[in-house]
Structures are given as C-alpha cells and as structure tokens.
Short mmCIF file of C-alpha atoms and ligand atoms in Angstrom, two decimals:
data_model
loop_
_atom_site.label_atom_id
_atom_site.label_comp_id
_atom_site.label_asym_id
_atom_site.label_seq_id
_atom_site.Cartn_x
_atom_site.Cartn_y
_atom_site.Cartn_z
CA UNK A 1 19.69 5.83 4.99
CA UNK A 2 19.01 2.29 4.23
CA UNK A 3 16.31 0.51 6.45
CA UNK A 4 18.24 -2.46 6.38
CA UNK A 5 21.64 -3.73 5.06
CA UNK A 6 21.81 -4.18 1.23
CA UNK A 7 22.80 -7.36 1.56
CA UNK A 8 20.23 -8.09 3.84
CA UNK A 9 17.66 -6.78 1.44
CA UNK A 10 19.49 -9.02 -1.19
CA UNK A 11 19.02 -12.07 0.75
CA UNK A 12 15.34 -11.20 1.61
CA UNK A 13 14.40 -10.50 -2.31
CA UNK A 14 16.16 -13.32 -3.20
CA UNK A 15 14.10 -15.28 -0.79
CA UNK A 16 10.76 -14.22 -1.69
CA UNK A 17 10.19 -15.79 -5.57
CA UNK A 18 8.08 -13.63 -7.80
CA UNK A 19 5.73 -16.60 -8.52
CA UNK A 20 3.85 -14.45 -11.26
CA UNK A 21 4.66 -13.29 -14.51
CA UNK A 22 2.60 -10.08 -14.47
CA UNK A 23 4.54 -9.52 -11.16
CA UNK A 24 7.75 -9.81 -12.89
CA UNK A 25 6.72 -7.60 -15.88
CA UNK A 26 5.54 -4.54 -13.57
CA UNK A 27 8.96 -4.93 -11.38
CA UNK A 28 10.50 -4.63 -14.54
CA UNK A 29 8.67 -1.64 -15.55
CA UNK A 30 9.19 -0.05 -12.01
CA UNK A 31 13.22 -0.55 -12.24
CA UNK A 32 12.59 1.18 -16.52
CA UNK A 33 10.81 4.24 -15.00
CA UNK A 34 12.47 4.55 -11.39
CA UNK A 35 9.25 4.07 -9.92
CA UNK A 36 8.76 3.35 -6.55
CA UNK A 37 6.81 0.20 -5.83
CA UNK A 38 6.59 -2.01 -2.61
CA UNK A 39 8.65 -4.63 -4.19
CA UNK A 40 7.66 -8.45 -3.06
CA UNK A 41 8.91 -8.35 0.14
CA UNK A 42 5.90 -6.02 1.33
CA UNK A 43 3.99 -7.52 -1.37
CA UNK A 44 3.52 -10.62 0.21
CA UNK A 45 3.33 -9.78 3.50
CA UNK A 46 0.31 -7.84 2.08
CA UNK A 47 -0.81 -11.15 0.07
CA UNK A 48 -0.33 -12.78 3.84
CA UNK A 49 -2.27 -9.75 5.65
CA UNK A 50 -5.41 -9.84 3.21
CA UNK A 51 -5.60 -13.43 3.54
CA UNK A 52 -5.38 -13.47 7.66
CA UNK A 53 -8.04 -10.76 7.96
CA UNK A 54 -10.21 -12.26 5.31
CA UNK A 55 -10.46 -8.80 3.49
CA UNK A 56 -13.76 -8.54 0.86
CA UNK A 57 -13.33 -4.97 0.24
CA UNK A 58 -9.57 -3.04 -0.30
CA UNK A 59 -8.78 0.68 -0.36
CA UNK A 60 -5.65 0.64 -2.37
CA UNK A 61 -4.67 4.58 -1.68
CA UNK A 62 -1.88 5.95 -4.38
CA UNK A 63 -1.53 2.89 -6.74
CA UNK A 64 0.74 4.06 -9.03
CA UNK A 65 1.13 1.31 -12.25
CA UNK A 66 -0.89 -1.14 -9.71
CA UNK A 67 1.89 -3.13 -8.25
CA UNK A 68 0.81 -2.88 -4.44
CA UNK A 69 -3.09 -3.16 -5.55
CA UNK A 70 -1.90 -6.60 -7.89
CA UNK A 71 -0.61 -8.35 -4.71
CA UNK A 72 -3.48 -8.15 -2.47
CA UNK A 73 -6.06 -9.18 -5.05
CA UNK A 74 -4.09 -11.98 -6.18
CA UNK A 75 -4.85 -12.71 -2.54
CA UNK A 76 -9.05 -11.96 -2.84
CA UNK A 77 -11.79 -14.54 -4.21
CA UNK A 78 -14.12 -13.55 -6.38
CA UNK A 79 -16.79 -11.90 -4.59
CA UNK A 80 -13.74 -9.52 -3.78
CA UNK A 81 -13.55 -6.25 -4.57
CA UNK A 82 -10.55 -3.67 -4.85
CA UNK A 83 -10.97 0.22 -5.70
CA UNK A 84 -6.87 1.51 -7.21
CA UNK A 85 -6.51 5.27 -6.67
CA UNK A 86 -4.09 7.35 -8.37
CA UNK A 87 -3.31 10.81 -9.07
CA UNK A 88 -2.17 9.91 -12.60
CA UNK A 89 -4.72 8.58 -15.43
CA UNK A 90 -1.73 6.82 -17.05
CA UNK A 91 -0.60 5.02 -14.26
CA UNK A 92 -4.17 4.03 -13.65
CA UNK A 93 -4.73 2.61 -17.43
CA UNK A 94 -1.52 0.89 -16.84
CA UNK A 95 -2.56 -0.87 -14.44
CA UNK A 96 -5.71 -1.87 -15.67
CA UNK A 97 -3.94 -3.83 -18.51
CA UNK A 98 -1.95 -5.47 -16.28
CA UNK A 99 -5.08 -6.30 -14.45
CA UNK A 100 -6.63 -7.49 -17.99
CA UNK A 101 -3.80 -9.47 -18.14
CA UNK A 102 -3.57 -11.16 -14.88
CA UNK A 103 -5.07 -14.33 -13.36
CA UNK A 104 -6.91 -11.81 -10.77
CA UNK A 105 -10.15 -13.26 -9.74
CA UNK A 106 -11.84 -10.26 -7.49
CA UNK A 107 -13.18 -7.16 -9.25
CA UNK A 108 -11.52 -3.80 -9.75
CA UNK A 109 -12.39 -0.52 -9.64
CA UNK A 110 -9.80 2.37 -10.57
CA UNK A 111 -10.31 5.99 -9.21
CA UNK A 112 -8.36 8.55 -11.16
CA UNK A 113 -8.10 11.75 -8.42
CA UNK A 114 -7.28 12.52 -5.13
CA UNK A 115 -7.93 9.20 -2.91
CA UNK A 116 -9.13 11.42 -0.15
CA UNK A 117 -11.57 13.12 -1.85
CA UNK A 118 -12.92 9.93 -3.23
CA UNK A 119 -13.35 8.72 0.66
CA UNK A 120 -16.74 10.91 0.67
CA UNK A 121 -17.99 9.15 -2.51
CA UNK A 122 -17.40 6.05 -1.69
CA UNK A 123 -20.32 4.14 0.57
CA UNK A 124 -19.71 1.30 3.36
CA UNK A 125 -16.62 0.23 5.32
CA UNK A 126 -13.46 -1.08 4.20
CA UNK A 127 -11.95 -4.87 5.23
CA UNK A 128 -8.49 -3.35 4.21
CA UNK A 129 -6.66 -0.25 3.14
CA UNK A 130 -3.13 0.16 2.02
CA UNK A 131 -1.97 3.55 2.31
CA UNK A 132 1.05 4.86 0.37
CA UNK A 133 -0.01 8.38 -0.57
CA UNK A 134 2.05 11.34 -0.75
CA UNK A 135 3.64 11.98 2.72
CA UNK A 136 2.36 15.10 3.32
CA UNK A 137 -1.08 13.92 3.17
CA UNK A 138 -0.68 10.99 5.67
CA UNK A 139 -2.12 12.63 8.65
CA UNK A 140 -5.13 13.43 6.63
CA UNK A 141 -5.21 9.59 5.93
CA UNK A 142 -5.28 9.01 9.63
CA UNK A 143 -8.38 11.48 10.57
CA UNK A 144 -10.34 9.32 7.36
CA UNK A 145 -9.44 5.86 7.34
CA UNK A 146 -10.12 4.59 10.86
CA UNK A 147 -13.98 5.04 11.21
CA UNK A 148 -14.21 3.92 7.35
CA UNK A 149 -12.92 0.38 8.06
CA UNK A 150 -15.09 -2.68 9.68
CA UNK A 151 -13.46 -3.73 13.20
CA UNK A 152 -10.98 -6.19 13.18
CA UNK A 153 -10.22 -4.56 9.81
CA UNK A 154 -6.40 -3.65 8.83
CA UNK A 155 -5.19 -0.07 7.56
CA UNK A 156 -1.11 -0.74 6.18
CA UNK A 157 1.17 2.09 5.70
CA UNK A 158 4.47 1.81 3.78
CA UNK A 159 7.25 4.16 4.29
CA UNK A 160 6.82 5.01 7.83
CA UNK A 161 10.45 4.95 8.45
CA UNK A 162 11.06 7.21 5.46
CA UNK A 163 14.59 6.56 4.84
CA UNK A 164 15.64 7.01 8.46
CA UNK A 165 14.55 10.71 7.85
CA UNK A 166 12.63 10.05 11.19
CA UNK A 167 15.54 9.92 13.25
CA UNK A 168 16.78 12.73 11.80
CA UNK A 169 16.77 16.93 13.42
CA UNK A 170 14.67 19.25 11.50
CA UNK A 171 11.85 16.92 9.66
CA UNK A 172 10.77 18.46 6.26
CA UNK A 173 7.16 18.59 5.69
CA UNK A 174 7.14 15.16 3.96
CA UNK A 175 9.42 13.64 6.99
CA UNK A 176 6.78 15.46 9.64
CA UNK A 177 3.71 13.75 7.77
CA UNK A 178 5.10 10.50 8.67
CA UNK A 179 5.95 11.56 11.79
CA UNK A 180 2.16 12.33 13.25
CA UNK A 181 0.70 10.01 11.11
CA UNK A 182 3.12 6.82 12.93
CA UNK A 183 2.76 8.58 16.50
CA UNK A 184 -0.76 8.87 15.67
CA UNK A 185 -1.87 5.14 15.00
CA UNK A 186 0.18 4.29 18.22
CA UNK A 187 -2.02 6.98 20.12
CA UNK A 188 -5.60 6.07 18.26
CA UNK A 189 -7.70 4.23 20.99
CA UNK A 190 -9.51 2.55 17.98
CA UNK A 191 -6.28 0.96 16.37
CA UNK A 192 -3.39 -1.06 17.38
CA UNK A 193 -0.20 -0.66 15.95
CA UNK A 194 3.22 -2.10 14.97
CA UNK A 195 6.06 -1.06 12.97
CA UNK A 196 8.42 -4.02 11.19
CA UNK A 197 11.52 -2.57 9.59
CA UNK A 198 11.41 -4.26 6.14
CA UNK A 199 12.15 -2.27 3.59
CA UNK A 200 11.09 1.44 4.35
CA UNK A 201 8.96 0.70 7.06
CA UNK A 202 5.50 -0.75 6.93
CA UNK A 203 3.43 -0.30 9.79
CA UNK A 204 0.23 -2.39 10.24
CA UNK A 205 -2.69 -1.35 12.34
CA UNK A 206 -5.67 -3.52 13.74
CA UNK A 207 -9.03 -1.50 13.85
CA UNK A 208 -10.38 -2.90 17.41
C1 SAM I 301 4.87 5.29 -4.17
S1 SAM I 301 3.75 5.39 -5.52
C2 SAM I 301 2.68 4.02 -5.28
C3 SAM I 301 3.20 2.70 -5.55
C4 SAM I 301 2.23 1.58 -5.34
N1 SAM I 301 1.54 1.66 -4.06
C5 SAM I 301 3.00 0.29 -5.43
O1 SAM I 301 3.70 -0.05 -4.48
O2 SAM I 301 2.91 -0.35 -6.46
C6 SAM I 301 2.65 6.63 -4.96
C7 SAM I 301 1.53 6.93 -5.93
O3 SAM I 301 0.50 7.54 -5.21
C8 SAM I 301 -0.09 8.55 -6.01
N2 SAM I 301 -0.69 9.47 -5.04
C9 SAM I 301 -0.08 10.19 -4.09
N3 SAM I 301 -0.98 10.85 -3.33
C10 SAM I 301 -2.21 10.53 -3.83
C11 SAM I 301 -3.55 10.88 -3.49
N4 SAM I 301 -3.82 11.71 -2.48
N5 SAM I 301 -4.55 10.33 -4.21
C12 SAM I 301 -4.31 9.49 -5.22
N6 SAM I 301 -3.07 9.12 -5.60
C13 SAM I 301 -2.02 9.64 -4.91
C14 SAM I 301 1.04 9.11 -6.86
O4 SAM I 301 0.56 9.62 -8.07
C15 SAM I 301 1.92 7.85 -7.07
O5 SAM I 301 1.63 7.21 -8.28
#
C-alpha cells in the first residue's frame, strides 16, 4: 500500500529540489541498485530537524550507501560530529567517498557492525539519532536510544507505517517490530511523539 497517492508523492519530489550534486549521484545509485533510501522528502525534513534542535552529535542507525547520514550533516557545522552504521562494509566505504566528495563540513565516523552493539562502545549522549534499522530490531532500538540522547534531543524513525502493513490482520515479525516500537514512543513517559504520513511514515520523538 502506498502511504500517499503517487501523484501526490510526484508533486512533493518534484517540489523539494535536490540542491546537491552528491545528492543527485547517490539517488541515482539508489534507483541502479533498488536500494531503499529516504529520498529528499524525509531528507530535508531531517536537514530541517537537525537544524531546529541544534544537533552536535548524530546516531545515524543502518546507513546503507550514506544517503540519510549525507542530509543531516549537510545540516551540522564543523564542530559536528556524525557516527554512519551499517551492517555492510561496502555500503559503508561507499559512503565514505561520497563523504570525501561532498561539501560536508562536520566530521564522520563509520561503524561497520551491528548499530546496537556499537551503543555500549560508544561514550556520551546523542543530540540526534535517525533510526532505520532492520524492523525486527526496532523495539530493541526503543529500550537503547532514549536514555542515550541529551533532553530536548530528537530520536527519528522512518518506516513506521510500513507500507500500510500496520493496518493490516496478522503482522509478520517485521510488521510487529514497528508495531511496539510506534505504540511504544507514544507510551514512553520520557519522549513525545508524532507520526506525519510522508512517504512510509516517519515518526519524530522529543526526549523531554
Ligand atoms: C533502508 S537501508 C538504510 C538507508 C539509509 N538510512 C538511507 O536512507 O540512505 C537499511 C540499512 O540498514 C542496515 N542495517 C539494518 N539493521 C542494522 C543494524 N542493526 N546495524 C547496522 N546496520 C543495520 C542494512 O544493512 C541497510 O543497509
């Protein structure tokens, strides 16, 4: 199920320019490979999000070629920093070129392993943390990330509406992640939570 109308989706992506060549070069790559990236509606609302909450240090969890990770520290200065996480060493060298490449002014770190596990290595609170991990894992995401991030800090969550699959009878284990992780950052008394349809759902959540 489509989140919203294709034509909708049209309009909004033709709305929202992609004002920067690296941009344009890893959409590219994500349409070559089929790989699912936020796309530049969510990545500027996460350009817009870093900027608001005047984020130093980003958790980008599941990175993939970088894409999510390139938009928010396009949005940091440079006494920024921003740690990319990925199962995949490729996807993780990728995106360091493309970092190489870019006119990114923060620092980067990039974290080849489970995100999760790399929590307990990693020191210090977070400013902001995007979270678009394997579905499964998100309720594990939601028992780590809240105490890790400052307060008035910002955990963001793509594909909480998981292709309507939410709505749906008989969740899979992937759909069920989702699930208890959305229910749960409405019922966390440390976080406050919406959901905005764009897309496949992003839901954003203030740490109190
Ligand atoms: C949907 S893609 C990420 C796309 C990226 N956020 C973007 O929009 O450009 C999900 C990625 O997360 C990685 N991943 C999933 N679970 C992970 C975990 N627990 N730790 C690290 N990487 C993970 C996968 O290898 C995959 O590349």
């Amino acid at each position: 199920m489509e989140i919203t109308h294709p034509s909708i989706d049209t309009y909004l992506e033709r709305l929202h320019p992609s004002e920067d060549p690296i941009l344009a070069e890893m959409e590219e790559e994500g349409n070559r490979r089929n790989f699912p990236i936020i796309g530049r509606v969510v990545g500027r609302l996460l350009f817009q999000l870093v900027r608001l909450s005047n984020a130093r240090r980003i958790l980008d969890m599941g990175s993939g070629f970088g894409y999510s990770a390139y938009w928010m520290a396009l949005a940091l200065d440079a006494d920024a920093e921003i740690t990319l996480t990925d199962f995949v060493d490729e996807n993780l060298k990728q995106a360091q070129e493309y970092f190489r490449r870019g006119s990114i002014r923060c620092t980067p770190h990039f974290y080849a392993g489970d995100c999760l596990a790399l929590l307990d290595q990693l020191e210090g609170e977070f400013d902001f943390v995007f979270n678009d991990v394997e579905k499964e894992l998100y309720p594990e995401v939601l028992e780590k990330i809240p105490q890790r991030l400052r307060s008035g800090g910002v955990l963001v969550t793509d594909n909480v509406l998981w292709h309507g699959k939410v709505t749906e009878p008989d969740p899979d284990e992937a759909t069920l992640g989702v699930l208890r992780y959305t229910a749960g950052v409405f019922e966390h008394p440390n976080l406050f939570s919406t959901v905005i349809p764009v897309r496949d759902g992003v839901s954003i959540s203030l740490r109190r």
